[in-house]
Short mmCIF file of C-alpha atoms in Angstrom, two decimals:
data_model
loop_
_atom_site.label_atom_id
_atom_site.label_comp_id
_atom_site.label_asym_id
_atom_site.label_seq_id
_atom_site.Cartn_x
_atom_site.Cartn_y
_atom_site.Cartn_z
CA MET A 1 -68.41 -24.51 87.06
CA LYS A 2 -65.50 -26.47 88.12
CA LYS A 3 -67.15 -29.57 86.65
CA LEU A 4 -67.79 -26.97 83.26
CA TRP A 5 -64.52 -26.46 83.35
CA ARG A 6 -62.81 -29.90 83.32
CA GLU A 7 -64.79 -30.56 80.22
CA PHE A 8 -63.13 -28.22 78.27
CA ILE A 9 -59.69 -28.51 79.31
CA LYS A 10 -59.91 -32.77 79.06
CA GLY A 11 -60.49 -32.25 75.50
CA ILE A 12 -56.96 -29.98 75.23
CA TRP A 13 -55.54 -32.17 77.17
CA THR A 14 -56.13 -35.52 78.86
CA GLU A 15 -58.80 -36.95 76.00
CA ASN A 16 -57.10 -34.86 73.53
CA PRO A 17 -58.87 -35.56 70.03
CA ILE A 18 -56.07 -36.61 67.93
CA PHE A 19 -53.74 -37.25 70.02
CA PHE A 20 -55.35 -39.70 72.71
CA ILE A 21 -58.66 -40.58 71.22
CA VAL A 22 -56.77 -40.57 67.72
CA LEU A 23 -59.89 -39.23 66.01
CA GLY A 24 -60.18 -37.20 62.72
CA LEU A 25 -56.63 -38.29 61.30
CA CYS A 26 -57.73 -37.80 58.05
CA PRO A 27 -57.98 -34.31 57.46
CA THR A 28 -55.41 -34.06 60.32
CA LEU A 29 -52.50 -35.61 57.89
CA ALA A 30 -54.11 -33.66 54.63
CA VAL A 31 -54.34 -30.16 56.58
CA SER A 32 -51.49 -30.24 58.19
CA THR A 33 -49.22 -28.65 55.48
CA SER A 34 -49.11 -25.31 56.15
CA VAL A 35 -50.20 -23.17 59.40
CA ASN A 36 -52.53 -21.22 57.13
CA ASN A 37 -54.24 -24.57 56.13
CA ALA A 38 -54.30 -25.78 60.10
CA VAL A 39 -56.14 -22.45 61.71
CA GLY A 40 -58.39 -22.06 59.13
CA MET A 41 -59.64 -26.01 59.11
CA GLY A 42 -58.87 -25.54 62.62
CA VAL A 43 -61.87 -22.37 63.00
CA ALA A 44 -63.91 -24.50 60.97
CA VAL A 45 -64.25 -27.28 63.19
CA ILE A 46 -64.55 -25.98 66.59
CA PHE A 47 -67.39 -23.71 65.02
CA VAL A 48 -68.97 -27.13 63.69
CA LEU A 49 -68.04 -29.33 66.79
CA VAL A 50 -69.73 -26.58 68.88
CA CYS A 51 -72.74 -26.09 66.69
CA SER A 52 -73.58 -30.06 66.29
CA ASN A 53 -72.98 -31.09 70.02
CA VAL A 54 -75.56 -28.07 70.82
CA ILE A 55 -78.32 -29.08 68.66
CA ILE A 56 -77.45 -33.61 69.18
CA SER A 57 -77.83 -32.52 72.64
CA MET A 58 -81.80 -30.34 72.04
CA MET A 59 -82.66 -33.73 70.02
CA ARG A 60 -81.24 -36.19 72.81
CA ASN A 61 -84.44 -37.17 74.39
CA ILE A 62 -86.15 -36.94 70.81
CA ILE A 63 -83.53 -39.30 69.00
CA PRO A 64 -84.69 -42.86 69.99
CA ASP A 65 -81.35 -45.00 70.42
CA LYS A 66 -81.67 -47.68 67.94
CA ILE A 67 -81.15 -45.56 65.35
CA ARG A 68 -79.16 -42.32 66.99
CA ILE A 69 -76.46 -42.64 63.96
CA PRO A 70 -78.47 -41.99 60.97
CA CYS A 71 -79.77 -38.77 62.68
CA TYR A 72 -77.11 -37.99 63.42
CA ILE A 73 -75.97 -37.94 60.19
CA VAL A 74 -78.79 -36.27 58.66
CA VAL A 75 -78.75 -33.63 61.38
CA ILE A 76 -74.88 -32.95 61.68
CA ALA A 77 -75.13 -33.24 57.15
CA SER A 78 -77.89 -30.66 57.17
CA PHE A 79 -76.21 -28.11 59.38
CA VAL A 80 -73.02 -28.14 57.76
CA GLY A 81 -74.41 -27.66 53.99
CA ILE A 82 -76.57 -24.47 55.76
CA VAL A 83 -73.75 -23.27 57.47
CA GLU A 84 -71.79 -23.43 54.10
CA MET A 85 -74.72 -21.72 52.37
CA ALA A 86 -75.13 -19.07 54.58
CA MET A 87 -71.74 -18.31 54.48
CA LYS A 88 -71.44 -18.01 51.03
CA ALA A 89 -73.81 -15.85 50.41
CA TYR A 90 -73.51 -13.53 53.18
CA ALA A 91 -69.50 -13.72 54.08
CA PRO A 92 -67.60 -14.17 51.17
CA ALA A 93 -64.08 -13.60 52.55
CA LEU A 94 -64.87 -16.44 55.28
CA ASP A 95 -65.59 -18.73 52.42
CA LYS A 96 -62.47 -17.98 50.59
CA ALA A 97 -60.49 -19.07 53.76
CA LEU A 98 -62.86 -21.45 54.96
CA GLY A 99 -64.62 -22.92 51.89
CA VAL A 100 -62.66 -26.26 51.46
CA TYR A 101 -63.00 -27.26 54.37
CA VAL A 102 -66.00 -27.36 56.03
CA PRO A 103 -67.53 -29.58 53.36
CA LEU A 104 -64.70 -32.27 54.92
CA ILE A 105 -66.22 -31.86 58.27
CA VAL A 106 -68.96 -33.74 57.60
CA VAL A 107 -66.92 -36.50 57.09
CA ASN A 108 -64.52 -36.07 60.33
CA CYS A 109 -65.12 -38.21 62.92
CA ILE A 110 -64.98 -36.20 66.07
CA ILE A 111 -68.25 -34.96 65.16
CA LEU A 112 -69.78 -37.78 64.97
CA GLY A 113 -67.83 -39.34 67.61
CA ARG A 114 -68.81 -36.35 70.39
CA ALA A 115 -72.43 -36.81 69.60
CA GLU A 116 -72.41 -40.04 69.76
CA ALA A 117 -70.09 -40.34 72.75
CA PHE A 118 -70.82 -36.77 74.96
CA ALA A 119 -73.62 -34.74 73.62
CA SER A 120 -76.46 -37.60 73.48
CA LYS A 121 -76.12 -38.22 77.04
CA ASN A 122 -75.37 -34.63 78.48
CA PRO A 123 -77.55 -31.05 78.73
CA VAL A 124 -76.93 -28.49 76.51
CA ILE A 125 -74.43 -26.36 78.30
CA ALA A 126 -71.92 -29.46 78.90
CA SER A 127 -72.18 -30.19 75.96
CA LEU A 128 -71.39 -26.84 74.52
CA ILE A 129 -68.21 -26.82 76.86
CA ASP A 130 -67.33 -30.25 75.29
CA GLY A 131 -67.88 -29.22 71.57
CA LEU A 132 -65.63 -26.55 72.43
CA GLY A 133 -62.29 -28.41 74.42
CA MET A 134 -62.90 -30.39 71.88
CA GLY A 135 -62.37 -27.89 68.82
CA VAL A 136 -59.75 -26.35 70.79
CA GLY A 137 -58.04 -29.38 71.38
CA PHE A 138 -57.54 -30.37 67.94
CA PHE A 139 -57.19 -26.95 66.71
CA LEU A 140 -53.72 -26.60 69.04
CA ALA A 141 -52.98 -30.12 67.89
CA LEU A 142 -53.77 -28.98 64.41
CA PHE A 143 -51.58 -25.91 64.93
CA VAL A 144 -48.48 -27.57 66.48
CA ILE A 145 -48.24 -30.77 63.59
CA SER A 146 -48.19 -28.44 60.86
CA ALA A 147 -45.12 -25.78 62.41
CA VAL A 148 -43.43 -28.38 62.86
CA ARG A 149 -43.87 -29.26 59.05
CA GLU A 150 -44.11 -26.01 57.78
CA VAL A 151 -40.33 -24.81 59.57
CA LEU A 152 -38.96 -27.81 59.37
CA GLY A 153 -40.32 -28.58 55.76
CA SER A 154 -40.68 -25.87 53.88
CA GLY A 155 -38.57 -23.29 55.56
CA LYS A 156 -41.48 -21.13 56.43
CA PHE A 157 -44.01 -19.76 59.51
CA ALA A 158 -48.17 -19.11 58.14
CA GLY A 159 -46.30 -18.12 55.08
CA PHE A 160 -43.66 -16.12 55.78
CA ALA A 161 -39.63 -17.29 54.89
CA ILE A 162 -37.59 -17.49 58.90
CA PRO A 163 -34.41 -16.92 58.16
CA VAL A 164 -33.19 -21.28 58.80
CA THR A 165 -29.69 -22.15 58.21
CA PHE A 166 -30.82 -25.51 57.29
CA GLU A 167 -31.80 -26.85 53.57
CA PRO A 168 -35.34 -27.17 54.38
CA ALA A 169 -36.52 -31.31 53.99
CA ALA A 170 -39.62 -31.17 51.83
CA ILE A 171 -40.57 -34.90 52.82
CA LEU A 172 -42.04 -33.52 55.82
CA VAL A 173 -44.48 -31.25 53.82
CA LEU A 174 -45.02 -34.24 51.89
CA ALA A 175 -47.11 -37.17 53.19
CA PRO A 176 -45.08 -39.49 54.72
CA GLY A 177 -43.81 -36.39 56.59
CA ALA A 178 -47.53 -35.75 57.98
CA LEU A 179 -47.11 -39.31 59.17
CA LEU A 180 -43.47 -39.18 60.59
CA VAL A 181 -44.39 -35.50 62.58
CA LEU A 182 -47.52 -36.92 64.08
CA GLY A 183 -46.47 -39.90 65.04
CA LEU A 184 -43.29 -38.92 67.04
CA LEU A 185 -45.16 -36.18 68.35
CA MET A 186 -47.68 -38.56 69.84
CA GLY A 187 -45.03 -41.35 71.17
CA GLY A 188 -43.45 -37.19 72.77
CA ILE A 189 -46.64 -35.72 74.55
CA ARG A 190 -47.94 -39.74 76.46
CA TRP A 191 -44.10 -39.98 77.48
CA ILE A 192 -44.60 -36.20 79.01
CA LYS A 193 -48.51 -37.77 79.82
CA SER A 194 -47.05 -40.57 82.23
CA LEU A 195 -43.98 -38.77 83.41
CA ARG A 196 -46.87 -36.21 85.35
CA SER A 197 -48.47 -39.62 86.61
CA MET B 1 -94.67 -54.82 69.67
CA VAL B 2 -91.54 -55.12 67.67
CA ARG B 3 -93.19 -54.35 63.92
CA ASN B 4 -94.77 -51.36 66.46
CA ASP B 5 -90.96 -49.82 67.26
CA TYR B 6 -90.42 -50.56 62.73
CA PHE B 7 -92.86 -47.94 62.44
CA LYS B 8 -92.28 -45.43 65.14
CA TYR B 9 -88.53 -45.52 64.68
CA THR B 10 -89.19 -44.65 60.46
CA LEU B 11 -91.60 -41.76 61.28
CA ILE B 12 -89.28 -39.97 63.13
CA LEU B 13 -86.20 -40.31 60.91
CA ALA B 14 -88.91 -39.45 58.37
CA VAL B 15 -89.68 -36.49 60.07
CA ILE B 16 -86.13 -35.46 60.67
CA CYS B 17 -85.39 -36.28 57.34
CA PHE B 18 -88.12 -33.88 55.77
CA VAL B 19 -87.34 -31.00 58.11
CA ALA B 20 -84.04 -30.81 57.83
CA SER B 21 -84.48 -31.52 53.92
CA ALA B 22 -87.00 -27.97 54.17
CA LEU B 23 -84.88 -26.09 56.15
CA LEU B 24 -81.69 -27.20 53.19
CA GLY B 25 -84.51 -25.99 50.40
CA ALA B 26 -85.57 -22.86 52.24
CA VAL B 27 -81.62 -21.87 53.47
CA TYR B 28 -80.97 -22.24 49.50
CA SER B 29 -84.02 -20.66 47.75
CA VAL B 30 -82.95 -17.05 49.80
CA THR B 31 -79.11 -17.79 49.10
CA ASN B 32 -79.13 -19.26 46.12
CA PRO B 33 -78.91 -15.90 43.87
CA ILE B 34 -76.84 -13.55 46.60
CA ILE B 35 -74.68 -16.65 45.76
CA LEU B 36 -74.78 -16.09 41.87
CA SER B 37 -74.64 -12.87 41.95
CA GLN B 38 -71.00 -12.84 44.18
CA GLN B 39 -70.03 -14.82 41.60
CA ALA B 40 -70.74 -13.20 38.59
CA LEU B 41 -69.00 -10.03 40.86
CA GLN B 42 -66.01 -12.06 41.31
CA GLU B 43 -65.85 -13.32 37.80
CA GLN B 44 -65.57 -9.68 36.31
CA SER B 45 -63.43 -9.11 38.54
CA GLY B 46 -60.65 -11.91 37.46
CA LEU B 47 -61.42 -10.85 33.18
CA ARG B 48 -60.90 -7.28 34.85
CA GLU B 49 -57.06 -8.58 36.06
CA VAL B 50 -55.59 -9.93 33.39
CA LEU B 51 -56.58 -7.91 30.50
CA PRO B 52 -57.01 -4.62 32.62
CA GLU B 53 -57.59 -2.43 28.98
CA ALA B 54 -60.79 -3.93 28.56
CA LYS B 55 -64.31 -2.02 29.41
CA SER B 56 -66.66 -5.15 28.85
CA PHE B 57 -66.53 -8.45 28.82
CA GLU B 58 -68.98 -10.92 26.54
CA ALA B 59 -69.05 -14.48 27.12
CA VAL B 60 -69.28 -17.08 23.67
CA LYS B 61 -71.08 -20.31 24.86
CA GLU B 62 -71.89 -23.26 23.16
CA GLY B 63 -74.61 -24.84 24.59
CA GLU B 64 -74.48 -23.55 29.01
CA ASN B 65 -70.63 -24.06 28.57
CA ILE B 66 -68.93 -20.24 28.75
CA LEU B 67 -66.14 -21.41 26.12
CA TYR B 68 -63.90 -18.07 26.69
CA PHE B 69 -65.01 -14.48 26.95
CA THR B 70 -64.86 -11.82 24.26
CA ALA B 71 -63.11 -7.71 25.41
CA PHE B 72 -64.25 -4.91 23.87
CA GLY B 73 -62.17 -1.76 24.34
CA PRO B 74 -64.07 1.56 25.05
CA GLY B 75 -65.35 1.90 20.85
CA GLU B 76 -66.65 -1.54 20.99
CA ASN B 77 -64.00 -2.57 18.90
CA VAL B 78 -62.71 -6.54 19.81
CA LEU B 79 -59.77 -5.96 22.05
CA GLY B 80 -58.83 -9.65 23.03
CA TYR B 81 -60.28 -12.72 24.44
CA VAL B 82 -60.50 -14.00 28.38
CA PHE B 83 -60.31 -18.19 28.59
CA LYS B 84 -60.02 -20.15 31.41
CA ALA B 85 -57.33 -23.23 31.01
CA SER B 86 -57.05 -26.01 33.89
CA LYS B 87 -55.05 -29.43 34.23
CA LYS B 88 -54.34 -31.96 36.38
CA GLY B 89 -51.01 -30.97 38.22
CA TYR B 90 -49.49 -32.64 40.91
CA SER B 91 -51.11 -33.20 43.09
CA SER B 92 -54.63 -31.17 42.29
CA GLU B 93 -56.67 -29.55 39.37
CA ILE B 94 -54.75 -26.31 38.71
CA ALA B 95 -57.84 -23.42 36.45
CA THR B 96 -55.16 -20.19 35.66
CA LEU B 97 -57.46 -17.42 33.87
CA VAL B 98 -55.58 -16.17 30.61
CA GLY B 99 -56.14 -12.41 28.69
CA VAL B 100 -54.84 -11.99 24.91
CA ASP B 101 -54.93 -9.52 22.55
CA GLN B 102 -56.11 -10.64 19.29
CA ALA B 103 -53.35 -12.14 18.11
CA GLY B 104 -53.07 -14.32 21.07
CA VAL B 105 -50.69 -12.72 23.28
CA ILE B 106 -50.74 -13.07 26.46
CA SER B 107 -51.77 -9.57 28.71
CA ARG B 108 -51.43 -11.33 32.17
CA VAL B 109 -52.72 -14.61 33.97
CA LYS B 110 -54.17 -14.97 37.06
CA ILE B 111 -54.01 -19.09 38.72
CA LEU B 112 -57.58 -19.15 39.64
CA SER B 113 -57.32 -22.28 41.91
CA GLN B 114 -55.04 -25.31 42.98
CA ASN B 115 -53.89 -27.15 46.06
CA GLU B 116 -50.15 -28.36 45.11
CA THR B 117 -47.65 -29.26 47.64
CA PRO B 118 -46.66 -25.70 50.67
CA GLY B 119 -43.56 -24.79 49.73
CA LEU B 120 -42.89 -27.04 46.35
CA GLY B 121 -45.99 -26.53 43.59
CA THR B 122 -47.73 -23.87 46.14
CA ARG B 123 -44.88 -21.48 44.46
CA ILE B 124 -46.26 -21.23 41.02
CA ILE B 125 -48.44 -18.24 42.82
CA GLU B 126 -45.52 -17.50 45.43
CA ALA B 127 -42.98 -16.76 43.04
CA LEU B 128 -44.01 -13.54 41.07
CA TRP B 129 -41.62 -13.87 38.24
CA PHE B 130 -43.85 -16.99 37.40
CA GLN B 131 -46.53 -15.72 36.26
CA GLU B 132 -44.84 -12.85 34.80
CA GLN B 133 -43.07 -13.94 32.41
CA PHE B 134 -45.68 -14.93 30.26
CA ARG B 135 -47.12 -11.39 29.81
CA GLY B 136 -46.52 -10.66 26.09
CA LYS B 137 -45.38 -14.70 25.11
CA LYS B 138 -47.98 -15.71 22.02
CA SER B 139 -50.43 -18.99 24.06
CA ASP B 140 -50.36 -20.13 21.67
CA ASN B 141 -46.95 -21.39 21.08
CA LEU B 142 -45.51 -21.41 24.54
CA SER B 143 -42.95 -23.83 24.25
CA ASN B 144 -39.82 -21.66 24.82
CA GLY B 145 -38.89 -18.97 27.18
CA VAL B 146 -41.78 -19.79 29.85
CA GLN B 147 -38.92 -21.13 32.41
CA ALA B 148 -40.42 -23.99 35.33
CA ILE B 149 -39.52 -23.69 38.97
CA THR B 150 -37.04 -25.94 40.38
CA GLY B 151 -38.58 -28.45 42.31
CA ALA B 152 -42.38 -27.63 41.13
CA THR B 153 -41.95 -28.64 37.63
CA ILE B 154 -44.86 -30.51 37.17
CA THR B 155 -46.09 -28.15 38.88
CA SER B 156 -45.31 -25.07 35.94
CA ARG B 157 -45.79 -27.65 33.39
CA ALA B 158 -49.59 -28.45 33.76
CA VAL B 159 -49.90 -24.59 33.66
CA ILE B 160 -47.54 -23.79 31.11
CA SER B 161 -49.52 -26.35 28.63
CA SER B 162 -52.82 -26.07 29.79
CA ILE B 163 -52.50 -22.24 28.79
CA ASN B 164 -51.08 -23.75 25.62
CA GLU B 165 -53.42 -26.00 24.35
CA LYS B 166 -56.99 -24.38 25.38
CA ALA B 167 -55.38 -21.04 23.41
CA LYS B 168 -54.76 -23.49 20.35
CA GLU B 169 -58.44 -24.16 20.54
CA ILE B 170 -59.58 -21.00 21.03
CA MET B 171 -57.10 -18.87 17.90
CA GLU B 172 -58.57 -21.68 16.28
CA ARG B 173 -62.67 -21.22 16.80
CA VAL B 174 -62.15 -17.33 16.45
CA HIS B 175 -59.02 -17.01 13.78
CA GLY B 176 -59.67 -20.55 11.21
CA ARG B 177 -63.44 -19.78 10.13
#
């Protein structure tokens, strides 16, 4: 139990995919312009990551080591395709909110990274917890970045105007702002971590 | 021995691909009719939204492509037309649904999809006055009278000119012959 808890917590803090492993930066930079986008992408990633980790872990004894990467890609891509079609048909409201992000997840390297680094070597339950922890870690990191960018860049939070006494700096919602905020946050968080150890 | 490995790996990968594509095909054949009917439903409600007075719509096609919809009133008379206009804005393709009467005067416009900069370009949706001001204007002559949003000039202009261009094309088709 304690080991599983550690697998979960490492994705959120010590091995956070964005701030410490630095994986999946492309969607992070592109999607963190507003909190709504970040939540949509975060939820979609948690879902796909947990499921792909479980499937890869179940197949870990069938897939030979030498051809594992093409196997993972086939499994993940077809799984995402199935989820997308099912969502469009049976949950159109959910598809409207997450639809844009789900196809992007196929190319999110966190998914392939966790399949390679964890799910291919560990039992199903541990892989599920690892996927959940990494997904939640990605979600939280994306949430923090997008909150900073949206509040300071457009004076809003999750689409609602908040009373601000300054002129919002539009550069923060544009592409350079993503790199500025990500870099400063990454530096700050690593500094806090170095103080604690 | 090495030759044997190649054979084995190829076989395993082929089996995985086969199973994956069979699953995808099965899911597609089950979900596709449902997805199509949902899209048709959404399309109908979108058409109603931009031309609420109309009772029914009929797609006017050229080959497979839908050019525009003709809207009919209660007495089967032609009330107006609904068309889709789209153009590249600042960072994305902006698609707009426009309802016009027979003379081309706009009833309502609805932004269908866009992915512009949050806080700047996305105000074409958030600032209600932007879409409201199209009402009652001639769709094929929008050069004056439609205000662009400050800080979102490129996005606003894309919406305005896409409607303008498409309206000209459709009015020519409808009245030109």
